[in-house]
Coordinates of C-alpha atoms in Angstrom, one line a residue:
M1 CA 72.5 27.9 -2.4
K2 CA 75.4 25.5 -2.8
G3 CA 75.1 22.0 -1.5
N4 CA 77.8 22.7 1.0
E5 CA 76.0 25.8 2.2
A6 CA 72.8 23.7 2.6
I7 CA 74.6 21.3 4.8
A8 CA 75.7 24.1 7.1
H9 CA 72.2 25.8 7.3
A10 CA 70.6 22.4 8.0
A11 CA 73.1 21.6 10.7
I12 CA 72.1 24.8 12.6
R13 CA 68.4 24.1 12.1
C14 CA 68.7 20.5 13.2
G15 CA 69.8 21.3 16.7
T16 CA 73.4 20.4 16.2
D17 CA 75.4 20.9 19.4
G18 CA 78.9 21.1 17.8
Y19 CA 80.7 21.1 14.5
F20 CA 84.5 20.4 14.4
G21 CA 86.2 20.6 11.1
Y22 CA 89.1 21.7 9.0
P23 CA 89.1 23.4 5.5
I24 CA 89.8 21.4 2.4
T25 CA 88.4 21.9 -1.2
P26 CA 85.7 21.2 -2.3
Q27 CA 83.9 21.2 1.1
S28 CA 85.3 24.3 2.8
E29 CA 82.0 26.3 2.4
I30 CA 80.5 24.1 5.1
L31 CA 82.9 25.5 7.7
E32 CA 82.9 29.0 6.1
T33 CA 79.1 29.2 6.2
L34 CA 78.9 28.1 9.8
M35 CA 81.4 30.7 10.8
A36 CA 79.5 33.4 8.9
E37 CA 76.2 32.4 10.4
K38 CA 77.6 32.5 14.0
P39 CA 75.1 30.0 15.5
W40 CA 76.8 30.2 18.9
E41 CA 75.1 33.5 19.2
T42 CA 71.6 32.1 18.5
T43 CA 71.3 28.4 19.2
G44 CA 74.5 27.9 21.2
M45 CA 76.0 25.6 18.7
V46 CA 79.8 25.2 18.9
V47 CA 81.7 25.8 15.7
L48 CA 85.4 25.1 15.8
Q49 CA 88.1 24.9 13.2
A50 CA 90.4 22.3 14.7
E51 CA 94.2 22.3 14.3
S52 CA 93.9 19.2 12.1
E53 CA 91.6 16.6 10.7
V54 CA 92.8 14.2 13.4
A55 CA 92.0 16.7 16.1
A56 CA 88.5 17.3 14.6
I57 CA 87.4 13.7 14.6
N58 CA 88.6 13.2 18.2
M59 CA 86.6 16.3 19.2
V60 CA 83.6 14.6 17.6
Y61 CA 84.5 11.4 19.6
G62 CA 84.4 13.5 22.8
G63 CA 81.2 15.3 22.0
A64 CA 79.4 12.1 21.0
S65 CA 80.6 10.4 24.2
A66 CA 78.6 13.0 26.1
G67 CA 75.4 12.3 24.0
K68 CA 75.7 15.5 22.0
R69 CA 74.6 15.9 18.4
V70 CA 78.0 16.5 16.8
M71 CA 79.4 16.4 13.3
T72 CA 82.4 17.0 11.1
S73 CA 83.1 17.4 7.4
S74 CA 86.0 17.0 5.1
S75 CA 87.0 15.8 1.6
S76 CA 88.8 12.7 0.6
P77 CA 92.4 13.0 1.9
G78 CA 91.0 14.6 5.1
I79 CA 88.6 11.7 5.6
S80 CA 91.5 9.4 5.3
L81 CA 93.1 11.2 8.2
K82 CA 90.0 10.7 10.3
Q83 CA 89.7 7.0 9.8
E84 CA 91.3 5.9 13.1
G85 CA 88.9 8.2 15.0
I86 CA 85.9 6.9 13.0
S87 CA 86.8 3.3 13.9
Y88 CA 87.1 4.3 17.6
I89 CA 83.6 6.0 17.4
A90 CA 82.1 2.9 15.8
G91 CA 83.8 0.6 18.3
A92 CA 82.4 2.7 21.2
D93 CA 78.8 2.6 20.0
L94 CA 78.5 6.3 19.5
P95 CA 76.3 8.4 17.2
C96 CA 77.8 11.2 15.0
L97 CA 77.5 12.7 11.5
I98 CA 80.4 12.8 9.0
V99 CA 80.2 14.6 5.7
N100 CA 82.6 13.7 2.8
V101 CA 82.5 15.9 -0.3
M102 CA 84.7 13.7 -2.5
R103 CA 87.5 14.8 -4.8
G104 CA 89.8 12.8 -7.0
G105 CA 92.8 10.8 -5.8
P106 CA 94.9 8.8 -5.0
G107 CA 97.0 11.0 -2.7
L108 CA 96.3 14.7 -2.8
G109 CA 95.0 14.1 -6.3
T110 CA 92.9 16.9 -7.6
I111 CA 90.2 19.3 -6.3
Q112 CA 87.9 18.1 -9.1
P113 CA 84.9 15.8 -8.3
S114 CA 85.1 12.1 -7.9
Q115 CA 83.4 9.1 -6.3
A116 CA 86.5 7.2 -5.6
D117 CA 85.9 7.0 -1.8
Y118 CA 83.1 4.4 -2.2
F119 CA 85.4 1.5 -1.0
Q120 CA 86.8 3.6 1.9
T121 CA 83.3 4.4 3.1
V122 CA 81.1 1.3 2.6
K123 CA 83.8 -1.3 3.4
G124 CA 85.0 0.5 6.5
G125 CA 88.0 2.6 5.8
G126 CA 89.5 2.2 9.2
H127 CA 90.5 -1.0 11.0
G128 CA 88.2 -3.7 12.4
D129 CA 84.8 -5.1 11.4
Y130 CA 82.5 -2.1 11.4
R131 CA 80.0 -0.3 9.1
L132 CA 79.0 3.2 8.4
I133 CA 75.4 4.0 7.5
T134 CA 76.0 5.8 4.2
L135 CA 73.7 8.3 2.5
A136 CA 74.4 9.5 -1.0
P137 CA 72.7 12.8 -2.0
S138 CA 72.2 13.7 -5.6
S139 CA 70.8 17.2 -5.1
V140 CA 71.2 20.3 -2.9
Q141 CA 67.8 19.5 -1.4
E142 CA 69.0 16.1 -0.3
M143 CA 72.2 17.6 1.2
A144 CA 69.9 19.6 3.5
D145 CA 67.5 16.7 4.2
F146 CA 70.1 14.2 5.0
V147 CA 71.5 16.1 7.9
A148 CA 68.4 15.5 10.0
L149 CA 68.0 11.9 8.6
G150 CA 71.7 11.2 9.4
F151 CA 71.4 12.3 13.0
D152 CA 68.2 10.4 13.4
L153 CA 69.8 7.2 12.1
A154 CA 73.0 7.8 14.1
F155 CA 71.1 8.0 17.4
K156 CA 68.6 5.2 16.5
Y157 CA 71.4 2.7 16.0
L158 CA 74.3 4.4 18.0
N159 CA 76.4 4.3 14.9
P160 CA 78.3 6.9 12.8
V161 CA 76.5 8.0 9.7
M162 CA 78.3 9.3 6.6
I163 CA 76.8 11.7 4.0
L164 CA 78.9 10.7 0.9
A165 CA 78.6 13.5 -1.6
D166 CA 80.7 14.0 -4.7
G167 CA 82.2 17.4 -5.4
I168 CA 79.6 18.3 -8.0
V169 CA 76.7 18.1 -5.5
G170 CA 78.8 20.1 -2.9
Q171 CA 79.4 22.9 -5.4
L172 CA 76.1 22.8 -7.3
M173 CA 73.7 25.7 -6.7
E174 CA 70.0 25.0 -6.6
K175 CA 66.8 26.1 -4.9
V176 CA 66.4 24.4 -1.5
T177 CA 63.8 24.2 1.2
L178 CA 65.6 24.2 4.6
P179 CA 64.3 22.0 7.4
P180 CA 62.3 23.6 10.3
F181 CA 64.2 24.5 13.4
R182 CA 64.7 21.7 15.9
P183 CA 65.9 23.0 19.3
R184 CA 69.1 21.8 20.9
R185 CA 68.4 19.4 23.7
T186 CA 69.0 20.3 27.3
D187 CA 71.5 18.4 29.4
A188 CA 68.6 16.9 31.2
E189 CA 67.0 15.7 28.0
I190 CA 70.3 14.2 26.8
A191 CA 70.7 12.4 30.1
A192 CA 67.1 11.0 29.8
E193 CA 67.4 10.0 26.1
S194 CA 71.0 8.8 26.2
P195 CA 71.5 6.8 29.4
W196 CA 74.7 5.4 28.0
A197 CA 76.4 8.9 27.8
A198 CA 79.1 10.3 30.0
V199 CA 77.7 13.2 31.9
G200 CA 80.6 14.2 34.2
K201 CA 80.5 15.2 37.8
P202 CA 78.6 15.9 39.9
S203 CA 76.1 13.2 39.0
T204 CA 73.8 10.9 40.9
R205 CA 74.1 8.3 38.1
K206 CA 76.5 5.5 37.9
P207 CA 79.5 6.4 35.8
N208 CA 79.5 5.3 32.2
I209 CA 82.9 4.3 30.7
I210 CA 83.1 5.1 26.9
T211 CA 85.8 3.1 25.2
S212 CA 86.4 0.9 22.2
L213 CA 89.2 -1.0 24.0
E214 CA 88.6 -4.5 25.5
L215 CA 91.5 -6.8 26.3
D216 CA 89.5 -9.9 27.1
P217 CA 89.1 -11.7 23.8
V218 CA 85.9 -13.4 24.8
I219 CA 84.2 -10.2 25.8
M220 CA 85.6 -8.6 22.6
E221 CA 84.1 -11.3 20.5
E222 CA 80.7 -10.8 22.2
K223 CA 81.0 -7.1 21.5
N224 CA 81.7 -7.7 17.8
L225 CA 78.9 -10.2 17.5
R226 CA 76.6 -7.5 18.9
F227 CA 77.9 -5.1 16.3
Q228 CA 77.1 -7.6 13.5
A229 CA 73.6 -8.2 14.8
K230 CA 73.1 -4.4 14.8
Y231 CA 74.3 -4.2 11.2
R232 CA 71.9 -6.9 10.2
R233 CA 69.0 -4.9 11.7
I234 CA 70.1 -1.9 9.7
E235 CA 70.3 -3.9 6.5
S236 CA 66.7 -5.2 7.1
C237 CA 65.2 -1.8 8.0
E238 CA 67.1 1.1 6.4
V239 CA 67.6 0.4 2.7
R240 CA 66.7 3.4 0.6
F241 CA 66.7 3.8 -3.2
E242 CA 64.9 5.3 -6.2
T243 CA 64.1 3.9 -9.6
Y244 CA 63.6 5.9 -12.8
M245 CA 61.8 4.3 -15.9
S246 CA 62.9 0.9 -14.8
D247 CA 59.5 -0.9 -15.2
D248 CA 59.9 -1.6 -19.0
A249 CA 63.7 -1.2 -19.2
E250 CA 65.8 -3.6 -21.3
Y251 CA 69.0 -2.3 -19.9
L252 CA 69.5 -0.9 -16.4
L253 CA 71.9 1.8 -15.2
V254 CA 73.0 1.9 -11.5
A255 CA 74.4 5.2 -10.3
F256 CA 74.5 7.3 -7.1
G257 CA 75.1 11.0 -6.5
S258 CA 75.3 13.5 -9.4
P259 CA 76.0 10.7 -12.0
A260 CA 72.4 9.5 -11.3
R261 CA 71.2 12.8 -12.6
I262 CA 73.4 12.6 -15.7
C263 CA 72.0 9.0 -16.2
Q264 CA 68.4 10.4 -16.3
K265 CA 69.3 12.5 -19.4
A266 CA 71.1 9.5 -20.9
I267 CA 67.9 7.5 -20.5
E268 CA 65.9 10.2 -22.4
I269 CA 68.5 10.2 -25.2
A270 CA 68.6 6.4 -25.4
R271 CA 64.8 6.0 -25.4
A272 CA 64.5 8.6 -28.2
S273 CA 66.6 6.2 -30.3
G274 CA 64.6 3.1 -29.3
V275 CA 66.8 1.8 -26.5
R276 CA 64.9 1.4 -23.3
L277 CA 67.1 2.3 -20.4
G278 CA 66.2 2.5 -16.8
L279 CA 67.9 3.6 -13.6
L280 CA 68.3 2.3 -10.0
R281 CA 69.8 5.0 -7.7
P282 CA 71.0 3.7 -4.4
V283 CA 70.3 6.4 -1.7
T284 CA 71.9 4.3 1.0
L285 CA 75.2 2.9 -0.3
W286 CA 75.3 0.9 2.9
P287 CA 73.0 -0.8 3.4
F288 CA 73.1 -1.4 -0.4
P289 CA 69.7 -2.2 -2.1
S290 CA 71.0 -5.7 -3.1
D291 CA 67.6 -7.4 -3.1
V292 CA 65.9 -4.7 -5.2
L293 CA 68.7 -4.9 -7.7
A294 CA 68.6 -8.7 -7.8
G295 CA 64.9 -8.4 -8.6
L296 CA 65.4 -6.0 -11.5
A297 CA 68.3 -8.1 -12.9
G298 CA 65.8 -10.8 -13.8
R299 CA 64.0 -8.4 -16.2
V300 CA 66.8 -6.8 -18.1
K301 CA 69.5 -7.8 -20.7
G302 CA 72.4 -6.1 -19.0
I303 CA 73.4 -3.6 -16.2
L304 CA 75.9 -0.8 -16.4
A305 CA 77.3 0.7 -13.2
V306 CA 78.0 4.3 -13.9
E307 CA 80.5 5.9 -11.4
L308 CA 83.1 8.7 -11.3
N309 CA 85.9 6.2 -10.5
A310 CA 87.7 3.1 -11.9
G311 CA 85.0 0.7 -10.7
Q312 CA 84.0 0.4 -7.1
M313 CA 80.2 0.2 -6.6
V314 CA 80.2 -2.2 -9.5
E315 CA 81.5 -4.9 -7.2
D316 CA 78.4 -4.6 -5.0
V317 CA 76.3 -4.7 -8.1
R318 CA 77.9 -7.9 -9.2
L319 CA 77.5 -9.4 -5.7
A320 CA 73.8 -8.6 -5.8
V321 CA 73.2 -9.8 -9.3
G322 CA 75.4 -12.9 -9.5
E323 CA 75.3 -14.7 -12.8
K324 CA 71.7 -13.5 -13.7
V325 CA 72.8 -10.9 -16.3
K326 CA 76.0 -9.2 -17.7
V327 CA 77.3 -6.4 -15.5
A328 CA 79.7 -3.8 -16.9
H329 CA 81.3 -0.6 -15.6
F330 CA 81.6 2.9 -17.1
G331 CA 83.5 5.8 -15.4
R332 CA 85.8 8.7 -15.9
L333 CA 88.8 9.5 -13.7
G334 CA 90.9 12.4 -12.5
G335 CA 87.9 14.8 -12.1
I336 CA 86.6 14.5 -15.6
V337 CA 82.8 14.2 -15.7
F338 CA 81.1 12.0 -18.4
T339 CA 78.3 13.2 -20.6
P340 CA 74.9 11.6 -21.2
D341 CA 76.0 10.7 -24.7
E342 CA 79.1 8.8 -23.4
I343 CA 76.8 6.8 -21.1
V344 CA 74.6 5.8 -24.0
Q345 CA 77.6 4.9 -26.1
A346 CA 78.9 2.7 -23.2
V347 CA 75.6 0.8 -23.0
K348 CA 75.8 0.1 -26.8
T349 CA 79.4 -1.0 -26.8
Q350 CA 79.5 -2.9 -23.5
L351 CA 76.0 -4.4 -23.2
S352 CA 74.3 -4.5 -26.6

């Protein structure tokens, strides 16, 4: 099945309480598959096409406030419209899952694949000092697997989680093993597991007020300091990455999503001609595997950040590496996808 379809099937199987979305290419199959599967008849999962992206993210805000396992999905311009709501959710200490299947921009741009939403996602696209835990799948299998992982991380840290997929992974069709069914939690289980949630009336529990607003600057600073402490815990515990033929590499590629797969072929081509390439694939874009990359930088002659954009992740690569080794960027824009041979040529012209 397609990566988008895998997201939808995994959402049903992971005990999701509600999905609130709006169609936009290249992620519309997520909503379409959910509507076709009619999970409200089997698991009780709510599936709703909202009247807009802004409405959808605020429905997620409401569902998350009640301790429900809720999610949304969109593509680049649609995620831009959701940014205010995402900031509210982060500021209210709420868990949710957001899927962005990226297309090219700026503006309405193109429906072709891109990775130009990296800045928007890992630097906090909305206002304020907040972070999104960001998972970057490179296969249909990971599209399915990251739904359960995303919800687990969201509830562990009471923080929004983003699955940041490029349009290639969303549209790619591969074999996939779907996760086992996880039942939806009862209201009693939610109340026990999420004592912070709003449960409505009647209730014997003291009311919980869910808000991101605080007019007292002293209290607001304390709240922000608590956020920063949480983010440091995430950085110390949740870094995920993969390496490929990096042990003896003289040059290192850094790529996420579908470009990481193209890089694997580029490595085979380069090694056949005597150039030892290796790969670091960040699975979490935030927290970024900075320490791992810094360690690898001491063993190679140069690093090439390979991205479907004008150069975004490369800034985090440079921050991690410092002055240890030369860092360059290679990318294509407008929805054009590079070839393995182009990557090899970029290594030779920019690093050799």
